[in-house]
One Martini backbone bead per residue (centre of mass of N, CA, C, O) as a GRO file, in nm:
protein
  148
    1MET     BB    1  12.566   9.302  10.819
    2ARG     BB    2  12.390   9.015  10.824
    3ARG     BB    3  12.384   8.726  10.606
    4THR     BB    4  12.163   8.478  10.456
    5THR     BB    5  12.067   8.203  10.324
    6LEU     BB    6  11.821   7.981  10.293
    7THR     BB    7  12.001   7.737  10.349
    8ALA     BB    8  12.134   7.841  10.608
    9ALA     BB    9  11.869   7.885  10.759
   10ALA     BB   10  11.783   7.590  10.765
   11LEU     BB   11  12.023   7.487  10.929
   12ALA     BB   12  11.986   7.672  11.173
   13THR     BB   13  11.706   7.568  11.248
   14LEU     BB   14  11.793   7.280  11.311
   15PHE     BB   15  11.987   7.355  11.540
   16LEU     BB   16  11.781   7.514  11.715
   17ALA     BB   17  11.562   7.294  11.738
   18GLY     BB   18  11.744   7.088  11.889
   19GLY     BB   19  11.921   7.187  12.086
   20CYS     BB   20  12.129   7.288  12.374
   21SER     BB   21  12.265   7.153  12.690
   22ASP     BB   22  12.447   7.131  13.011
   23GLU     BB   23  12.192   7.103  13.162
   24PRO     BB   24  12.031   6.936  13.372
   25GLU     BB   25  11.718   6.812  13.367
   26ALA     BB   26  11.646   6.878  13.674
   27ASN     BB   27  11.712   7.208  13.636
   28ARG     BB   28  11.479   7.238  13.460
   29PRO     BB   29  11.205   7.384  13.381
   30SER     BB   30  10.892   7.330  13.365
   31PRO     BB   31  10.630   7.391  13.150
   32THR     BB   32  10.431   7.452  13.417
   33THR     BB   33  10.588   7.676  13.513
   34ALA     BB   34  10.572   7.971  13.641
   35THR     BB   35  10.587   8.298  13.512
   36ALA     BB   36  10.598   8.637  13.476
   37SER     BB   37  10.432   8.601  13.178
   38ALA     BB   38  10.179   8.409  13.209
   39GLY     BB   39   9.943   8.646  13.241
   40LYS     BB   40  10.024   8.748  12.967
   41PRO     BB   41   9.960   8.839  12.669
   42ALA     BB   42  10.033   8.796  12.355
   43GLN     BB   43  10.268   9.005  12.184
   44ALA     BB   44  10.396   9.202  11.979
   45PRO     BB   45  10.674   9.323  11.897
   46ALA     BB   46  10.812   9.646  11.927
   47THR     BB   47  11.022   9.572  11.722
   48GLN     BB   48  11.140   9.661  11.430
   49PRO     BB   49  11.261   9.581  11.153
   50PRO     BB   50  11.502   9.628  10.958
   51SER     BB   51  11.623   9.725  10.693
   52LEU     BB   52  11.690   9.562  10.374
   53ASP     BB   53  11.896   9.679  10.175
   54LEU     BB   54  11.848   9.742   9.882
   55PRO     BB   55  11.934   9.755   9.571
   56GLU     BB   56  12.026   9.956   9.344
   57ASN     BB   57  11.843   9.952   9.044
   58ALA     BB   58  11.631   9.758   9.116
   59ARG     BB   59  11.363   9.563   9.031
   60THR     BB   60  11.057   9.575   9.172
   61LEU     BB   61  10.812   9.322   9.262
   62VAL     BB   62  10.811   9.361   9.587
   63ALA     BB   63  10.746   9.559   9.811
   64GLU     BB   64  10.798   9.661  10.106
   65THR     BB   65  10.677   9.440  10.363
   66THR     BB   66  10.470   9.448  10.661
   67GLY     BB   67  10.418   9.213  10.943
   68ASP     BB   68  10.235   8.973  11.201
   69LYS     BB   69  10.119   8.770  10.981
   70ASN     BB   70   9.971   8.607  10.765
   71GLN     BB   71  10.070   8.654  10.405
   72GLU     BB   72  10.001   8.741  10.092
   73LEU     BB   73  10.170   8.804   9.818
   74PRO     BB   74  10.211   8.945   9.541
   75GLU     BB   75  10.206   8.883   9.232
   76PHE     BB   76  10.487   8.769   9.022
   77THR     BB   77  10.727   8.826   8.737
   78PRO     BB   78  11.014   8.717   8.632
   79GLN     BB   79  11.248   8.835   8.365
   80GLU     BB   80  11.559   8.704   8.449
   81GLY     BB   81  11.527   8.396   8.579
   82ALA     BB   82  11.518   8.569   8.854
   83TYR     BB   83  11.502   8.614   9.216
   84THR     BB   84  11.515   8.833   9.509
   85LEU     BB   85  11.497   8.768   9.854
   86TYR     BB   86  11.400   8.977  10.128
   87ALA     BB   87  11.450   8.918  10.490
   88THR     BB   88  11.295   8.994  10.815
   89CYS     BB   89  11.291   8.965  11.188
   90GLU     BB   90  11.098   9.000  11.498
   91GLY     BB   91  11.102   8.761  11.757
   92LYS     BB   92  10.963   8.435  11.868
   93GLY     BB   93  10.883   8.350  11.610
   94LYS     BB   94  10.819   8.184  11.304
   95VAL     BB   95  10.948   8.247  10.975
   96SER     BB   96  10.806   8.195  10.642
   97ILE     BB   97  10.848   8.109  10.303
   98VAL     BB   98  10.584   8.028  10.069
   99ASP     BB   99  10.511   7.829   9.805
  100ARG     BB  100  10.193   7.783   9.691
  101ASP     BB  101  10.261   7.564   9.464
  102SER     BB  102  10.451   7.368   9.671
  103GLY     BB  103  10.475   7.424  10.002
  104ASN     BB  104  10.770   7.527  10.045
  105PRO     BB  105  10.951   7.613  10.316
  106HIS     BB  106  11.139   7.920  10.414
  107PRO     BB  107  11.334   8.028  10.643
  108VAL     BB  108  11.360   8.301  10.871
  109THR     BB  109  11.587   8.496  11.022
  110CYS     BB  110  11.595   8.631  11.337
  111ASN     BB  111  11.732   8.883  11.516
  112GLY     BB  112  11.959   9.046  11.300
  113VAL     BB  113  11.905   8.862  11.042
  114HIS     BB  114  11.941   8.836  10.709
  115THR     BB  115  11.749   8.718  10.434
  116VAL     BB  116  11.895   8.582  10.128
  117GLY     BB  117  11.738   8.482   9.810
  118VAL     BB  118  11.787   8.292   9.518
  119VAL     BB  119  11.556   8.242   9.243
  120HIS     BB  120  11.524   8.005   8.993
  121ASP     BB  121  11.307   8.090   8.714
  122ASP     BB  122  11.066   8.123   8.524
  123ALA     BB  123  10.851   8.335   8.340
  124LYS     BB  124  10.638   8.312   8.603
  125PRO     BB  125  10.412   8.313   8.824
  126GLN     BB  126  10.429   8.413   9.165
  127HIS     BB  127  10.345   8.249   9.497
  128LEU     BB  128  10.360   8.406   9.808
  129THR     BB  129  10.402   8.332  10.165
  130VAL     BB  130  10.368   8.444  10.491
  131GLN     BB  131  10.469   8.269  10.792
  132VAL     BB  132  10.343   8.244  11.134
  133THR     BB  133  10.491   8.076  11.420
  134GLY     BB  134  10.517   8.033  11.776
  135GLY     BB  135  10.461   8.348  11.774
  136PRO     BB  136  10.563   8.664  11.784
  137SER     BB  137  10.611   8.856  11.471
  138ILE     BB  138  10.803   9.081  11.275
  139TRP     BB  139  10.800   9.147  10.926
  140LYS     BB  140  11.019   9.174  10.625
  141VAL     BB  141  10.953   9.210  10.264
  142ALA     BB  142  11.129   9.158   9.943
  143VAL     BB  143  11.132   9.183   9.572
  144VAL     BB  144  11.371   9.123   9.312
  145SER     BB  145  11.507   9.130   9.012
  146GLY     BB  146  11.721   8.891   8.999
  147ASN     BB  147  12.074   8.873   9.092
  148HIS     BB  148  12.155   9.019   9.428
   0.00000   0.00000   0.00000
């Protein structure tokens, strides 16, 4: 199982967003070119994300939650000065975890890569939202107390 931290996921997103190809510009299909799926409505991917493989004996702050659209996670308060966020997703959309207090998005890497991030913070209520943009994706998120 591959894992990546939120920082590594952010760098990977920058590289993927920039894109690269050795194909000449003239050989690339234009964005208006019809494709086999052009007439089909966008649907959520049929594949569910894999299990998050949470550590045993960890205190769960947000139980494993699955969705396919924007969703606010339940408020939680870490007691150990840190919490660990586990996330994964499947699909063509982009999934991010956003701290509603700061608005700072943290991308989740989709399609086979788990995102694991440790957040150090005071013992104060945390307010996170899962955001989906750019197409259908099914995501799975959980939060445990401490540095795991």
